[in-house]
Amino acid sequence: MKKISMFLITTGMAFTVACSGGKTEEERYVYEGDKIVDEVTGDEYIMEEDDVITVIHKDGSKEKLAIDETPFYESALSEEYINSLESRYLARKESLLAEKKDKLKEARKSRYAEFSDDDLLERFKQAHKDGLDMTRQLDMMAELVDRGLVSGDEAADLLEIDPKMMDLDIELEEPVEEVEN
């Protein structure tokens, strides 16, 4: 009787697995580096935005889902994948921001390359006195800070703004006009 019961239980379990496509969730959704692949449908799940998963279907179409709408949400795979993707996404985002800041810094450095430290400081003071656009004043101030002529604390005082409002990582959208003495 025990052998028959064991056989029925084993058969029932095998039948259940066979009916569910033969794959457990861990087998169906395979974690491959920066994506999860659905082994049954061929769909790929990729995180390209905060808390949003892009599903690339086998036919090439795409759709965006909230993380909690994915079929593997709240599984062990999901937690591992989401944690990994979020950390990669944040690292990629920080890398892109750092790259952008470096490009802004290089562009600013080349804009003011012809000016000596003292000349640039005088030009800033004149621009501030004349009420030149704040973006341009911030741009000059950022170069003064980068050159070590002004500290971050002094910058807010010289600009006469609240230190919380100061952002030296600005992008000028049009060419800088020289300030006349």
mmCIF file of C-alpha atoms in Angstrom:
data_model
loop_
_atom_site.group_PDB
_atom_site.id
_atom_site.type_symbol
_atom_site.label_atom_id
_atom_site.label_comp_id
_atom_site.label_asym_id
_atom_site.label_seq_id
_atom_site.Cartn_x
_atom_site.Cartn_y
_atom_site.Cartn_z
ATOM 1 C CA MET A 1 0.000 0.000 0.000
ATOM 2 C CA LYS A 2 2.840 2.376 0.814
ATOM 3 C CA LYS A 3 4.405 1.706 -2.589
ATOM 4 C CA ILE A 4 1.131 2.474 -4.365
ATOM 5 C CA SER A 5 0.699 5.710 -2.355
ATOM 6 C CA MET A 6 4.273 6.780 -3.122
ATOM 7 C CA PHE A 7 3.761 5.969 -6.797
ATOM 8 C CA LEU A 8 0.528 8.004 -6.930
ATOM 9 C CA ILE A 9 2.129 10.975 -5.157
ATOM 10 C CA THR A 10 5.181 10.864 -7.437
ATOM 11 C CA THR A 11 2.994 10.521 -10.520
ATOM 12 C CA GLY A 12 0.787 13.377 -9.354
ATOM 13 C CA MET A 13 3.794 15.626 -8.810
ATOM 14 C CA ALA A 14 5.235 14.720 -12.220
ATOM 15 C CA PHE A 15 1.855 15.398 -13.837
ATOM 16 C CA THR A 16 1.615 18.785 -12.085
ATOM 17 C CA VAL A 17 5.087 19.794 -13.299
ATOM 18 C CA ALA A 18 4.290 18.572 -16.814
ATOM 19 C CA CYS A 19 1.036 20.545 -16.907
ATOM 20 C CA SER A 20 2.765 23.724 -15.786
ATOM 21 C CA GLY A 21 5.114 23.660 -18.757
ATOM 22 C CA GLY A 22 7.652 21.458 -17.003
ATOM 23 C CA LYS A 23 9.550 24.346 -15.493
ATOM 24 C CA THR A 24 9.520 25.871 -12.075
ATOM 25 C CA GLU A 25 9.668 29.646 -11.756
ATOM 26 C CA GLU A 26 13.419 29.441 -11.140
ATOM 27 C CA GLU A 27 13.820 27.393 -14.317
ATOM 28 C CA ARG A 28 11.432 29.453 -16.424
ATOM 29 C CA TYR A 29 12.867 32.886 -15.623
ATOM 30 C CA VAL A 30 16.616 32.797 -16.065
ATOM 31 C CA TYR A 31 18.772 35.610 -14.726
ATOM 32 C CA GLU A 32 21.349 36.531 -17.398
ATOM 33 C CA GLY A 33 23.533 39.442 -16.289
ATOM 34 C CA ASP A 34 21.452 42.557 -16.866
ATOM 35 C CA LYS A 35 18.217 40.875 -17.883
ATOM 36 C CA ILE A 36 15.816 38.066 -17.088
ATOM 37 C CA VAL A 37 14.808 35.770 -19.922
ATOM 38 C CA ASP A 38 11.526 33.869 -19.922
ATOM 39 C CA GLU A 39 12.635 30.452 -21.218
ATOM 40 C CA VAL A 40 9.068 29.574 -22.205
ATOM 41 C CA THR A 41 8.074 32.694 -24.198
ATOM 42 C CA GLY A 42 11.505 34.149 -25.033
ATOM 43 C CA ASP A 43 10.592 37.511 -23.507
ATOM 44 C CA GLU A 44 13.431 39.566 -22.009
ATOM 45 C CA TYR A 45 12.953 41.784 -18.955
ATOM 46 C CA ILE A 46 15.367 44.729 -18.656
ATOM 47 C CA MET A 47 15.471 47.652 -16.214
ATOM 48 C CA GLU A 48 16.083 50.897 -18.075
ATOM 49 C CA GLU A 49 14.374 53.305 -15.654
ATOM 50 C CA ASP A 50 13.771 53.532 -11.910
ATOM 51 C CA ASP A 51 11.085 51.037 -10.831
ATOM 52 C CA VAL A 52 10.166 50.244 -14.463
ATOM 53 C CA ILE A 53 10.912 47.035 -16.354
ATOM 54 C CA THR A 54 10.988 47.012 -20.154
ATOM 55 C CA VAL A 55 9.725 43.754 -21.626
ATOM 56 C CA ILE A 56 11.123 42.925 -25.045
ATOM 57 C CA HIS A 57 8.886 40.299 -26.575
ATOM 58 C CA LYS A 58 10.174 37.644 -28.940
ATOM 59 C CA ASP A 59 8.543 39.495 -31.881
ATOM 60 C CA GLY A 60 10.582 42.635 -31.040
ATOM 61 C CA SER A 61 7.719 44.639 -29.557
ATOM 62 C CA LYS A 62 8.311 46.374 -26.236
ATOM 63 C CA GLU A 63 6.194 47.278 -23.265
ATOM 64 C CA LYS A 64 6.935 48.898 -19.933
ATOM 65 C CA LEU A 65 5.756 47.399 -16.664
ATOM 66 C CA ALA A 66 6.036 48.470 -13.073
ATOM 67 C CA ILE A 67 8.316 46.083 -11.208
ATOM 68 C CA ASP A 68 5.397 44.728 -9.196
ATOM 69 C CA GLU A 69 3.560 43.806 -12.425
ATOM 70 C CA THR A 70 6.240 41.380 -13.625
ATOM 71 C CA PRO A 71 5.358 37.666 -13.450
ATOM 72 C CA PHE A 72 8.390 36.892 -11.280
ATOM 73 C CA TYR A 73 7.747 39.709 -8.783
ATOM 74 C CA GLU A 74 8.374 38.747 -5.130
ATOM 75 C CA SER A 75 10.265 35.580 -6.045
ATOM 76 C CA ALA A 76 13.827 34.926 -4.927
ATOM 77 C CA LEU A 77 14.875 35.540 -8.520
ATOM 78 C CA SER A 78 13.021 38.823 -8.568
ATOM 79 C CA GLU A 79 14.719 40.103 -5.443
ATOM 80 C CA GLU A 80 18.183 39.103 -6.682
ATOM 81 C CA TYR A 81 17.521 40.530 -10.134
ATOM 82 C CA ILE A 82 15.947 43.763 -8.959
ATOM 83 C CA ASN A 83 18.727 44.411 -6.456
ATOM 84 C CA SER A 84 21.369 43.711 -9.084
ATOM 85 C CA LEU A 85 19.667 45.784 -11.760
ATOM 86 C CA GLU A 86 18.991 48.697 -9.435
ATOM 87 C CA SER A 87 22.615 48.803 -8.367
ATOM 88 C CA ARG A 88 23.793 48.575 -12.001
ATOM 89 C CA TYR A 89 21.268 51.202 -13.071
ATOM 90 C CA LEU A 90 22.357 53.573 -10.307
ATOM 91 C CA ALA A 91 26.024 52.971 -11.105
ATOM 92 C CA ARG A 92 25.369 53.621 -14.803
ATOM 93 C CA LYS A 93 23.364 56.747 -13.950
ATOM 94 C CA GLU A 94 26.125 58.043 -11.658
ATOM 95 C CA SER A 95 28.721 57.278 -14.319
ATOM 96 C CA LEU A 96 26.761 59.213 -16.933
ATOM 97 C CA LEU A 97 26.314 62.142 -14.541
ATOM 98 C CA ALA A 98 30.023 62.151 -13.736
ATOM 99 C CA GLU A 99 30.816 62.022 -17.452
ATOM 100 C CA LYS A 100 28.458 64.942 -18.112
ATOM 101 C CA LYS A 101 30.003 66.949 -15.265
ATOM 102 C CA ASP A 102 33.464 66.288 -16.670
ATOM 103 C CA LYS A 103 32.361 67.489 -20.113
ATOM 104 C CA LEU A 104 30.813 70.622 -18.592
ATOM 105 C CA LYS A 105 33.986 71.260 -16.631
ATOM 106 C CA GLU A 106 36.161 70.842 -19.747
ATOM 107 C CA ALA A 107 33.927 73.160 -21.792
ATOM 108 C CA ARG A 108 34.021 75.755 -19.027
ATOM 109 C CA LYS A 109 37.779 75.414 -18.696
ATOM 110 C CA SER A 110 38.232 76.030 -22.425
ATOM 111 C CA ARG A 111 35.867 79.051 -22.311
ATOM 112 C CA TYR A 112 38.036 80.747 -19.720
ATOM 113 C CA ALA A 113 41.448 79.375 -20.746
ATOM 114 C CA GLU A 114 42.601 82.743 -22.099
ATOM 115 C CA PHE A 115 41.914 84.509 -18.784
ATOM 116 C CA SER A 116 44.393 84.631 -15.925
ATOM 117 C CA ASP A 117 43.067 83.934 -12.461
ATOM 118 C CA ASP A 118 43.018 87.613 -11.508
ATOM 119 C CA ASP A 119 41.446 88.616 -14.838
ATOM 120 C CA LEU A 120 38.678 86.034 -14.470
ATOM 121 C CA LEU A 121 37.959 87.160 -10.898
ATOM 122 C CA GLU A 122 37.725 90.785 -12.054
ATOM 123 C CA ARG A 123 35.446 89.784 -14.936
ATOM 124 C CA PHE A 124 33.180 87.941 -12.511
ATOM 125 C CA LYS A 125 33.018 90.926 -10.161
ATOM 126 C CA GLN A 126 32.140 93.232 -13.060
ATOM 127 C CA ALA A 127 29.505 90.810 -14.383
ATOM 128 C CA HIS A 128 27.960 90.557 -10.932
ATOM 129 C CA LYS A 129 27.971 94.342 -10.528
ATOM 130 C CA ASP A 130 26.346 94.733 -13.987
ATOM 131 C CA GLY A 131 23.702 92.110 -13.155
ATOM 132 C CA LEU A 132 24.742 89.702 -15.911
ATOM 133 C CA ASP A 133 22.566 86.608 -16.277
ATOM 134 C CA MET A 134 22.919 84.433 -13.140
ATOM 135 C CA THR A 135 23.713 81.338 -15.204
ATOM 136 C CA ARG A 136 26.767 83.042 -16.622
ATOM 137 C CA GLN A 137 27.799 84.299 -13.189
ATOM 138 C CA LEU A 138 27.498 80.754 -11.856
ATOM 139 C CA ASP A 139 29.562 79.495 -14.782
ATOM 140 C CA MET A 140 32.371 81.948 -14.039
ATOM 141 C CA MET A 141 32.135 81.177 -10.336
ATOM 142 C CA ALA A 142 32.398 77.442 -11.011
ATOM 143 C CA GLU A 143 35.638 78.048 -12.915
ATOM 144 C CA LEU A 144 36.945 80.224 -10.066
ATOM 145 C CA VAL A 145 36.125 77.424 -7.606
ATOM 146 C CA ASP A 146 37.772 74.817 -9.881
ATOM 147 C CA ARG A 147 40.892 76.948 -10.053
ATOM 148 C CA GLY A 148 40.951 77.167 -6.270
ATOM 149 C CA LEU A 149 40.601 80.950 -6.188
ATOM 150 C CA VAL A 150 37.289 80.844 -4.341
ATOM 151 C CA SER A 151 35.997 78.285 -1.866
ATOM 152 C CA GLY A 152 32.495 76.866 -2.085
ATOM 153 C CA ASP A 153 31.470 78.877 0.968
ATOM 154 C CA GLU A 154 32.833 82.119 -0.470
ATOM 155 C CA ALA A 155 31.099 81.469 -3.800
ATOM 156 C CA ALA A 156 27.608 81.853 -2.349
ATOM 157 C CA ASP A 157 28.625 85.048 -0.582
ATOM 158 C CA LEU A 158 30.155 86.553 -3.730
ATOM 159 C CA LEU A 159 27.061 85.605 -5.745
ATOM 160 C CA GLU A 160 24.861 86.923 -2.928
ATOM 161 C CA ILE A 161 22.647 83.851 -2.947
ATOM 162 C CA ASP A 162 21.620 81.238 -0.411
ATOM 163 C CA PRO A 163 24.218 78.423 -0.407
ATOM 164 C CA LYS A 164 21.372 75.911 -0.851
ATOM 165 C CA MET A 165 20.483 77.563 -4.176
ATOM 166 C CA MET A 166 23.980 77.338 -5.597
ATOM 167 C CA ASP A 167 24.564 74.784 -8.348
ATOM 168 C CA LEU A 168 27.924 75.025 -10.043
ATOM 169 C CA ASP A 169 27.209 72.112 -12.396
ATOM 170 C CA ILE A 170 25.293 74.178 -14.907
ATOM 171 C CA GLU A 171 25.205 73.992 -18.652
ATOM 172 C CA LEU A 172 25.260 77.100 -20.796
ATOM 173 C CA GLU A 173 22.969 76.793 -23.775
ATOM 174 C CA GLU A 174 24.382 79.676 -25.770
ATOM 175 C CA PRO A 175 27.909 80.996 -26.185
ATOM 176 C CA VAL A 176 29.331 83.125 -23.422
ATOM 177 C CA GLU A 177 29.642 86.789 -24.286
ATOM 178 C CA GLU A 178 32.718 88.448 -22.925
ATOM 179 C CA VAL A 179 32.141 90.926 -20.159
ATOM 180 C CA GLU A 180 33.701 94.275 -20.945
ATOM 181 C CA ASN A 181 35.677 96.091 -18.264
#
